[in-house]
XYZ file of C-alpha atoms in Angstrom:
521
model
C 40.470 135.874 55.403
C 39.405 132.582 55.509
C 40.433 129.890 58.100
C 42.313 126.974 57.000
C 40.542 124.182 59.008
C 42.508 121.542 61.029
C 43.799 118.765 59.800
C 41.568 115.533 60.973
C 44.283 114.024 62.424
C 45.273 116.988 65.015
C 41.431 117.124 65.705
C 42.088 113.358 66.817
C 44.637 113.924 69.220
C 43.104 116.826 70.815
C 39.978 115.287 71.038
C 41.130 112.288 72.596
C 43.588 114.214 74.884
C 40.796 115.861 76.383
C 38.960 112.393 76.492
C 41.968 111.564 78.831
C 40.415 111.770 82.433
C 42.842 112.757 85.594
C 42.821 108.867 86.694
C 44.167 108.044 82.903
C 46.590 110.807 83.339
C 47.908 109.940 86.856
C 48.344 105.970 85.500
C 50.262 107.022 82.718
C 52.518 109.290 84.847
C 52.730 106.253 87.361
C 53.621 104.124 84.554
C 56.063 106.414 83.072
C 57.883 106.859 86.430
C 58.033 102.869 86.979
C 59.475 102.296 83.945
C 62.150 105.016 84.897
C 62.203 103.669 88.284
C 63.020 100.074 87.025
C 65.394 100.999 84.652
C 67.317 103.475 86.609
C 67.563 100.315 89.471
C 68.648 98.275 86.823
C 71.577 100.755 85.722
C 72.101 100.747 88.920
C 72.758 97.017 89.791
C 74.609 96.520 86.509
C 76.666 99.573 87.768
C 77.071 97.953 91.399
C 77.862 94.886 89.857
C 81.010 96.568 87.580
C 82.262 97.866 90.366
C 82.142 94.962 92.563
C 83.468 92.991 89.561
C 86.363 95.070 89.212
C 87.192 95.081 92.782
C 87.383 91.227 92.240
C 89.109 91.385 89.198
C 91.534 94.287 90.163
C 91.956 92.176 93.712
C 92.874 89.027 91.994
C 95.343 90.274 89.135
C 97.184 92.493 92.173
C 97.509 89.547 94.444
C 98.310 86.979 91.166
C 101.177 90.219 89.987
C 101.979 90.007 93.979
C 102.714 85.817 93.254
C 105.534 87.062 91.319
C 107.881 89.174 93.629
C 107.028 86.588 96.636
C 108.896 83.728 94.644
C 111.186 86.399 93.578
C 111.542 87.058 97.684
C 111.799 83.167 98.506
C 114.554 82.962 96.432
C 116.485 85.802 97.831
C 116.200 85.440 101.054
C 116.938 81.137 100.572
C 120.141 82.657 99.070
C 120.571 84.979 102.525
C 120.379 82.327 104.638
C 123.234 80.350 103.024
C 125.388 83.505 103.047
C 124.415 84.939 106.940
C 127.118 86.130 108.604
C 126.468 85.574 112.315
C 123.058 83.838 113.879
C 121.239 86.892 114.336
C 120.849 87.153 110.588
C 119.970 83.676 109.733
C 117.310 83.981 112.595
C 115.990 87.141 110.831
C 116.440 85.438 107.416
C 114.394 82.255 108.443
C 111.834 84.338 110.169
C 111.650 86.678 106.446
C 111.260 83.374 104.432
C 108.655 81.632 106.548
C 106.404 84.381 106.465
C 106.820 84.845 102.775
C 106.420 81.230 102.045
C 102.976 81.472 104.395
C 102.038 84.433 102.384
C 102.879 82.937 98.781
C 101.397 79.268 99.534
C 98.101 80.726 101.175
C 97.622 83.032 97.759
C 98.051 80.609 95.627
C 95.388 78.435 97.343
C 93.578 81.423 97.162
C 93.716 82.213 93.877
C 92.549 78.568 93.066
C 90.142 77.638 95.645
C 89.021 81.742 96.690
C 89.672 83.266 99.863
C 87.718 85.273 101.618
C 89.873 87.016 104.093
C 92.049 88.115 101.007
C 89.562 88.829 98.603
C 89.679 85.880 95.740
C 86.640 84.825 94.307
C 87.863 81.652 93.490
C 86.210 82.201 89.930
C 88.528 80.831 87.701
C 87.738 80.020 83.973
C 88.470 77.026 82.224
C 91.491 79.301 80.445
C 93.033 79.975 83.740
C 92.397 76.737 84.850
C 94.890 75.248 82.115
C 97.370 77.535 83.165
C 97.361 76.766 86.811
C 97.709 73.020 85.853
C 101.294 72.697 84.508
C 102.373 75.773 87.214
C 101.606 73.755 90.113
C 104.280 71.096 89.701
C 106.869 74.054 90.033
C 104.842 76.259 92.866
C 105.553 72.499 95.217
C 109.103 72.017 94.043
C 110.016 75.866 95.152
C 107.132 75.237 98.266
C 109.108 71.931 99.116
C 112.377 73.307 98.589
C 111.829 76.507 101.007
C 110.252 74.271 103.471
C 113.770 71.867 103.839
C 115.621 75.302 103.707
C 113.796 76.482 106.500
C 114.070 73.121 108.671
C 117.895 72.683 107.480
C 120.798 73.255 109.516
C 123.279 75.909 107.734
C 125.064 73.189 106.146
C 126.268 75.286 102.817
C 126.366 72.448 100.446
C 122.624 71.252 101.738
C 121.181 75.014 101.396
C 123.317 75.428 97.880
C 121.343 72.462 96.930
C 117.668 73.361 97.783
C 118.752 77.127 96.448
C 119.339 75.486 93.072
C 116.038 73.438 92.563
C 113.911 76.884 93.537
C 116.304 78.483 90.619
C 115.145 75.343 88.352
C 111.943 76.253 88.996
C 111.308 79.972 89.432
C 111.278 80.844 85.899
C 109.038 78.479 85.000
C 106.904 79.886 87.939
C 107.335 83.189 86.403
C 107.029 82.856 83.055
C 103.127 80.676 83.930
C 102.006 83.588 86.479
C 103.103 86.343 84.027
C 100.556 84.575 81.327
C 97.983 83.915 84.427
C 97.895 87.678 85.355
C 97.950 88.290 81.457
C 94.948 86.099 81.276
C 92.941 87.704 84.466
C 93.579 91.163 82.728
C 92.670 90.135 79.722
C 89.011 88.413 80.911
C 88.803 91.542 83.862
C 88.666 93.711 80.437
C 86.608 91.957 78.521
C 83.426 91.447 81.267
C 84.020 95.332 81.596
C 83.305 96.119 78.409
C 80.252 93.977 77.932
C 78.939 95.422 81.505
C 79.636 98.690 79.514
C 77.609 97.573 76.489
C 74.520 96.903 79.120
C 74.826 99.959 80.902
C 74.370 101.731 77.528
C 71.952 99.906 76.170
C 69.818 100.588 79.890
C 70.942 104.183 79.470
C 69.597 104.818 76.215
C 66.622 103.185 77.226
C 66.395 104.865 80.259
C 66.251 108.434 78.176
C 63.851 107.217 75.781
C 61.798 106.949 78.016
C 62.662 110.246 79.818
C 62.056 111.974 76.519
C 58.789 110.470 75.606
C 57.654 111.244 79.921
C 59.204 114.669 79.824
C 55.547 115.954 80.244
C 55.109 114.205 83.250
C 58.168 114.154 84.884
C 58.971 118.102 85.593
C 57.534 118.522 89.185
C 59.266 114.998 90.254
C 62.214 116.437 88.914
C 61.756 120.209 90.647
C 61.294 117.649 93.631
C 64.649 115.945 93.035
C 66.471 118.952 92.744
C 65.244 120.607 95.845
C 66.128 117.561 97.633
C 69.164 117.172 95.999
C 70.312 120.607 97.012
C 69.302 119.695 100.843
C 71.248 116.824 100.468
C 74.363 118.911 99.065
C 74.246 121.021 101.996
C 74.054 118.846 104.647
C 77.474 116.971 102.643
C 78.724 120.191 103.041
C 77.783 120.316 106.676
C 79.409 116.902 106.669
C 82.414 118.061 104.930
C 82.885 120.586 107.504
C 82.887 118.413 110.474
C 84.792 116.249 109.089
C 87.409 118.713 107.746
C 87.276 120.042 111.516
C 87.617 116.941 113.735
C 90.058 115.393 111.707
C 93.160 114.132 113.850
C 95.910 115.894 111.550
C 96.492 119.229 110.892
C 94.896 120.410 107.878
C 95.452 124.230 106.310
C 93.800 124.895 103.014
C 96.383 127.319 101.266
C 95.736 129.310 98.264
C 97.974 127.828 95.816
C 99.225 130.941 94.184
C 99.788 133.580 97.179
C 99.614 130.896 99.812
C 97.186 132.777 101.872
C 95.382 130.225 104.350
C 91.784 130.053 103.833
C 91.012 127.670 106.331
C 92.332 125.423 108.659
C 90.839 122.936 111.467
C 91.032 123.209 115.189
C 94.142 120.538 115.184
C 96.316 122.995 113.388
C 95.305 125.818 115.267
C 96.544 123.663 117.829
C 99.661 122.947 116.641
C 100.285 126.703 115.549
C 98.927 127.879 118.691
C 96.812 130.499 116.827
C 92.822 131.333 116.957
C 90.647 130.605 113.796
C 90.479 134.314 112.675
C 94.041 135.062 112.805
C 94.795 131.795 110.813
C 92.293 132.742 108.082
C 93.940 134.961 105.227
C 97.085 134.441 107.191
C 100.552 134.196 104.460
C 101.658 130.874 104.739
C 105.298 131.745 104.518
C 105.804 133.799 107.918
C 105.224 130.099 109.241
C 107.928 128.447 107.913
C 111.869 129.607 109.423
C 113.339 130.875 106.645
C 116.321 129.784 107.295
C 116.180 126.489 106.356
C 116.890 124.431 103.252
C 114.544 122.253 103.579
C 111.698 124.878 103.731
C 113.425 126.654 100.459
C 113.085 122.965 99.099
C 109.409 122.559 100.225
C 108.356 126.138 98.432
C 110.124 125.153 95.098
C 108.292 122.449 94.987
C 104.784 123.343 95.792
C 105.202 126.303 93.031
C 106.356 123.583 90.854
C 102.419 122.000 91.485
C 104.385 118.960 93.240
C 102.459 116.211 94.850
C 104.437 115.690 98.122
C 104.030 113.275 100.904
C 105.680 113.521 104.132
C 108.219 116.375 103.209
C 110.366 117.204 106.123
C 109.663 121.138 106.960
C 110.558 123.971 110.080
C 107.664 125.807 111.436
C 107.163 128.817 113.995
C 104.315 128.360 116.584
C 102.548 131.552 117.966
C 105.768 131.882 120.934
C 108.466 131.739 118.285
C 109.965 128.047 119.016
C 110.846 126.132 115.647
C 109.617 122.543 115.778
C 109.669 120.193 113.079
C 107.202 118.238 111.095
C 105.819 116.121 108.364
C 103.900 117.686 105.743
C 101.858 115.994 102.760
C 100.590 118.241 99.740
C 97.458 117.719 97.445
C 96.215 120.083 95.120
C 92.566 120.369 94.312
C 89.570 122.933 92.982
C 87.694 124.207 95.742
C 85.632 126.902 95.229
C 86.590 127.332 91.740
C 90.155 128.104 92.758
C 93.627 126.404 92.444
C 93.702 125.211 96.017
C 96.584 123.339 98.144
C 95.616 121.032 101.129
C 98.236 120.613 103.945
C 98.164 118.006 106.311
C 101.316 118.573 108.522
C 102.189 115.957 111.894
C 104.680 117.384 114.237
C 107.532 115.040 114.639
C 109.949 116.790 116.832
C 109.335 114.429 119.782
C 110.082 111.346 117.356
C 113.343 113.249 116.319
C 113.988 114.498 119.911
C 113.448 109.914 120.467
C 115.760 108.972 117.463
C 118.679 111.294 118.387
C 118.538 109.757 121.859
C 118.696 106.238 121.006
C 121.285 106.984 118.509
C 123.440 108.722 120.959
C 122.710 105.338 123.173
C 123.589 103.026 120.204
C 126.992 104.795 119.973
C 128.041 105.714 123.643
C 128.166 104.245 126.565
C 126.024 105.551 129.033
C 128.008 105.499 132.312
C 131.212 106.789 131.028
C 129.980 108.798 128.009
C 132.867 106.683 126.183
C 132.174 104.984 122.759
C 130.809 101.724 123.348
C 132.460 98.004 122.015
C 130.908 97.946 119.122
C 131.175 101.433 117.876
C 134.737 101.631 119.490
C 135.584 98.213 117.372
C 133.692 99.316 113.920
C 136.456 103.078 114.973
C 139.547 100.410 115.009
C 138.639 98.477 111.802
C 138.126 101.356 110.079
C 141.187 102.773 111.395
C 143.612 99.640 110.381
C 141.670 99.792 106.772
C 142.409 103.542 106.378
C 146.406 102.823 107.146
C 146.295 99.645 105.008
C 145.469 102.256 102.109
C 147.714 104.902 103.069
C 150.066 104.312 105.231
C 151.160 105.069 108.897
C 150.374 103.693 112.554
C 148.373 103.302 115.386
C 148.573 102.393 118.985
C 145.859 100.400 121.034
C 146.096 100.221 124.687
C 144.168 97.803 126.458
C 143.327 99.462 129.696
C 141.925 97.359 133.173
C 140.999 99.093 136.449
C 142.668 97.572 139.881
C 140.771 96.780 142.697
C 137.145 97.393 140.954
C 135.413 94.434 142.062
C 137.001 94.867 145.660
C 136.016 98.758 145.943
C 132.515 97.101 144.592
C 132.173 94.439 147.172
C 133.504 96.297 150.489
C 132.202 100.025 149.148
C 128.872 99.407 147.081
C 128.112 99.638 143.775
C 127.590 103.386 143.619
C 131.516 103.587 144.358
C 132.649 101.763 141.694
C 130.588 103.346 139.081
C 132.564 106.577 140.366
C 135.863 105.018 139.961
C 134.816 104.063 136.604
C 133.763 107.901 135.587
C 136.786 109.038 137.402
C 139.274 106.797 135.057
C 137.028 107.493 131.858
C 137.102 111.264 132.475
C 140.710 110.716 133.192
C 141.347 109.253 129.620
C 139.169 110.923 127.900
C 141.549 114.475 128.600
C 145.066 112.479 127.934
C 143.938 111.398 124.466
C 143.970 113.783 121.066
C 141.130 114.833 119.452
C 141.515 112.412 116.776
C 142.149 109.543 119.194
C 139.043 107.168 120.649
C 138.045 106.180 124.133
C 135.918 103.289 124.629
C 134.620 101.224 127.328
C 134.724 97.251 126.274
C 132.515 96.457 129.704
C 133.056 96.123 133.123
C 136.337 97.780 134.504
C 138.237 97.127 130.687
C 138.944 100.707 128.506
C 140.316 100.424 125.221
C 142.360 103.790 123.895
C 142.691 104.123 119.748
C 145.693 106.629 119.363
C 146.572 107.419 116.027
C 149.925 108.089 114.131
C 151.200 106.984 117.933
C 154.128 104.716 119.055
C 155.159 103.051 122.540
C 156.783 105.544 123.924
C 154.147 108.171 122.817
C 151.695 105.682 124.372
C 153.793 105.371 127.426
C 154.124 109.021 128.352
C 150.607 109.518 127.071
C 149.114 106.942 129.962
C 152.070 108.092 132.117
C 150.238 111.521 132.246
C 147.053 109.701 132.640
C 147.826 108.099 135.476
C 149.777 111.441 137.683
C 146.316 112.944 136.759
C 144.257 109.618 138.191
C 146.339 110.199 141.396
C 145.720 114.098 141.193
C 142.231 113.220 141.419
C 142.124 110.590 143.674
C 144.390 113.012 146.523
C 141.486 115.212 145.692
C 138.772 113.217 146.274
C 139.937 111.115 149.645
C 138.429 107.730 148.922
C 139.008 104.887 150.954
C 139.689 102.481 148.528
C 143.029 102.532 145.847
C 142.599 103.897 142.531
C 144.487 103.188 139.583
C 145.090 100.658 136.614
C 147.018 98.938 134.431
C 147.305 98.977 130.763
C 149.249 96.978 127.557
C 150.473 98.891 124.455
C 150.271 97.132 121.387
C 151.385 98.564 117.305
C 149.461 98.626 114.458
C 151.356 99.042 110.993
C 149.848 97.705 107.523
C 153.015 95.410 107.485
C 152.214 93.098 110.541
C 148.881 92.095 109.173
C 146.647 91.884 112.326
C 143.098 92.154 112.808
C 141.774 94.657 115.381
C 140.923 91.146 117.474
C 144.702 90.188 117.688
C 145.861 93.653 118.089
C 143.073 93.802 121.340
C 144.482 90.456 122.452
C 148.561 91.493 122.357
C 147.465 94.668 124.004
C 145.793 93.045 126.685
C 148.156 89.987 127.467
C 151.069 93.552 127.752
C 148.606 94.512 130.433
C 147.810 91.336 132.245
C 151.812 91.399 132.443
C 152.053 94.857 133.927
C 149.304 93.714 136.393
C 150.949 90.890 137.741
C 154.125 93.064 137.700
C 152.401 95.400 140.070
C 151.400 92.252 142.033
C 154.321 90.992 142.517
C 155.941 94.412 143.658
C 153.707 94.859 146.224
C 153.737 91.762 147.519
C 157.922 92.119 147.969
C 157.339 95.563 149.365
């Protein structure tokens, strides 16, 4: 058979290919890989420069969005101010507003100057420019106006004045920083998709080139990949430690048997259990079963909730139940469905809050209510009969002799008498009735569906068992008191403030009674 001979051009190319000397090759492989080299940089500082763009961009359209409730904030809290009920309030009011109006004026220099501290560029365009122009007029009025507000007296008519001109111009305000954030979207958008356009453009490029070097380029690349691998690893590694050392408790739970696969040394320590009996471990031999909120937290997590901060009930390696805060987050690892648990123990915070809330309501001396929960017990009381009927009885009880037994016995004596009475009371009254210490040596008694003569006999009994204990314990110093009975029906109209007062001008009678009496004994 005869041989069909090679084209001429073919003969060309392998004739000049093996013209090509090493030094030819190697410069077109160096060439090759810095026209990679340069265009891959270049990808990547368009890519660096998106994202630092849109950092800007997303920045400036939160904090222009954030303009919006701020004003919205101003005017709220303006209106507050002229509606506080007691000085406390319009302290905390003022305090509210003249951050807020710090916050709102520094932005909006920001977002027309630039600030550094909070991000703005300062990079407005001549669009944006336009829009900030007839806006300003009404960001000074509302400025202007919150500034008097906060340097005003609480003169209603003066505040109802400055409250109007921010109304005037807060929708104006609104209205111009809706279109501004409209604009800065708008503009954000538009520089991302011409960055997009670029990084395209550099990309196909970029594999042009890669196609027409793939000759040259394989051993770089087995290089890369090797490397790459390494570097994997070691993020691994990373991962690891990190996962390990972190400061919460972390359990990685299988999401659908909820079998721990792993979990770092701060849950172990929470759990009080070793690494290998936490791996493979069920989840739910954790949790007490017997609480709702743990049936809550499992319906949820096989619902594929996100959850943050869920209140759960967990067993430790001893048994005890403590409680804690657990956030859910479910990811692939490994190629499974996998749930990540980071859980805080809060049982010393709740252990804190019940505490301060038991201080908040009693007193802590006498374990009586205090005034202000004993007076928020009365008005509630009065309102409850003004709906449905019926009466109460408040007596206004004083101790005799407590600064005397304080001055000639110490201190430490007159706190006793003080238990002593409260206990005292405390075992005359109903269940349904209040006892509450108003300060000092002054007890206030709440007795429901009660009338003077029930409220006599009532502190009648109180004070037999007062003596009882004061025969008992042998003090050297008198103890009794004195008290005033005063009624409560819906028909005399009183507030718990008046029916206090009649009470105790009955018992500043009775004390001077008892005055007198000894004095002609």
């Amino acid at each position: 058979m005869k041989v069909k001979p090679m084209p001429p051009s073919i003969k060309a190319l392998n004739s000049s290919a093996a013209m090509l000397s090493a030094s030819q090759l190697r410069r077109r492989y160096t060439m090759a890989l810095a026209v990679i080299a340069v265009l891959t940089i270049a990808a990547q500082v368009v890519m660096q420069w998106v994202l630092a763009d849109q950092k800007y961009d997303s920045h400036v359209v939160n904090i222009a969005g954030r303009q919006r409730m701020l004003s919205q904030k101003i005017t709220a809290l303006s209106y507050y101010i002229s509606t506080a009920a007691s000085g406390d309030e319009d302290s905390r009011y003022r305090g509210q507003l003249d951050e807020a109006l710090k916050q709102w004026e520094r932005a909006h220099a920001g977002l027309l100057r630039g600030d550094s501290e909070l991000g703005l560029p300062g990079r407005n365009s001549k669009e944006v420019e336009d829009l900030f122009g007839p806006l300003q007029a009404h960001h000074e009025a509302i400025a202007a106006a919150a500034r008097a507000i906060l340097s005003a007296s609480g003169n209603i008519a003066t505040l109802a004045r400055y409250i109007d001109n921010i109304k005037q111009h807060e929708a104006d305000f609104l209205v111009g920083m809706s279109d501004i954030v409209t604009l800065y979207d708008r503009q954000a958008n538009a520089r991302v998709v011409l960055a997009r356009w670029i990084e395209i453009a550099l990309m196909s490029t970029t594999l042009l080139v890669l196609v027409l070097s793939a000759a040259f380029i394989c051993a770089p690349a087995t290089r890369r990949i090797q490397r790459d691998m390494k570097e994997l690893a070691d993020r691994e590694e990373d991962l690891e430690r990190l996962f390990s050392a972190s400061p919460t408790a972390l359990l990685l739970v299988l999401g659908e048997k909820l079998t721990i696969l792993h979990a770092n040394q701060k849950a172990m320590d929470l759990l009080g259990l070793p690494l290998d009996a936490m791996q493979d471990t069920k989840l739910l031999p954790l949790l007490a079963r017997e609480q709702d909120a743990n049936r809550s937290f499992l319906d949820k997590i096989r619902n594929g909730d996100t959850l943050n901060e869920c209140e759960i009930f967990l067993h430790d390696a001893v048994g005890s139940t403590f409680e804690a805060l657990v956030s859910v987050r479910s990811i692939s690892f490994s190629g499974q469905a996998v749930l990540v648990l980071g859980i805080t123990s809060i049982s010393e915070q709740k252990r804190a809050q019940q505490a301060l809330e038991h201080y908040a309501t009693f007193d802590e001396l006498t374990g009586l209510l205090n005034r202000r929960t004993g007076m928020m017990m009365l008005a509630k009381s009065m309102a409850r009969l003004q709906r449905e009927g019926g009466r109460l009885a408040v007596c206004f009880v004083d101790l005799d002799g407590l600064k005397r037994t304080n001055d000639d016995f110490g201190h430490a004596e007159g706190d006793w008498l003080i238990s002593s009475v409260a206990k005292v009371l405390m075992r005359s009254i109903r269940a349904s009735d209040g006892a509450v210490r108003l300060g000092g040596d002054e007890f206030l008694l709440i007795l429901h569906d009660c009338d003077l003569d029930e409220g006599s006999r009532l502190l009648g009994r109180a004070e037999r068992c007062l003596q009882e204990t004061a025969v008992a314990a042998d003090k050297p110093f008198p103890i009794g008191f004195s008290y005033g009975l005063a009624i409560y029906t819906p028909e005399n109209d009183a507030t718990p403030d008046e029916l206090i007062s009649a009470a105790d001008s009955r018992m500043y009678r009775a004390k001077q009674e008892k005055k007198r009496l000894r004095s002609a004994s």
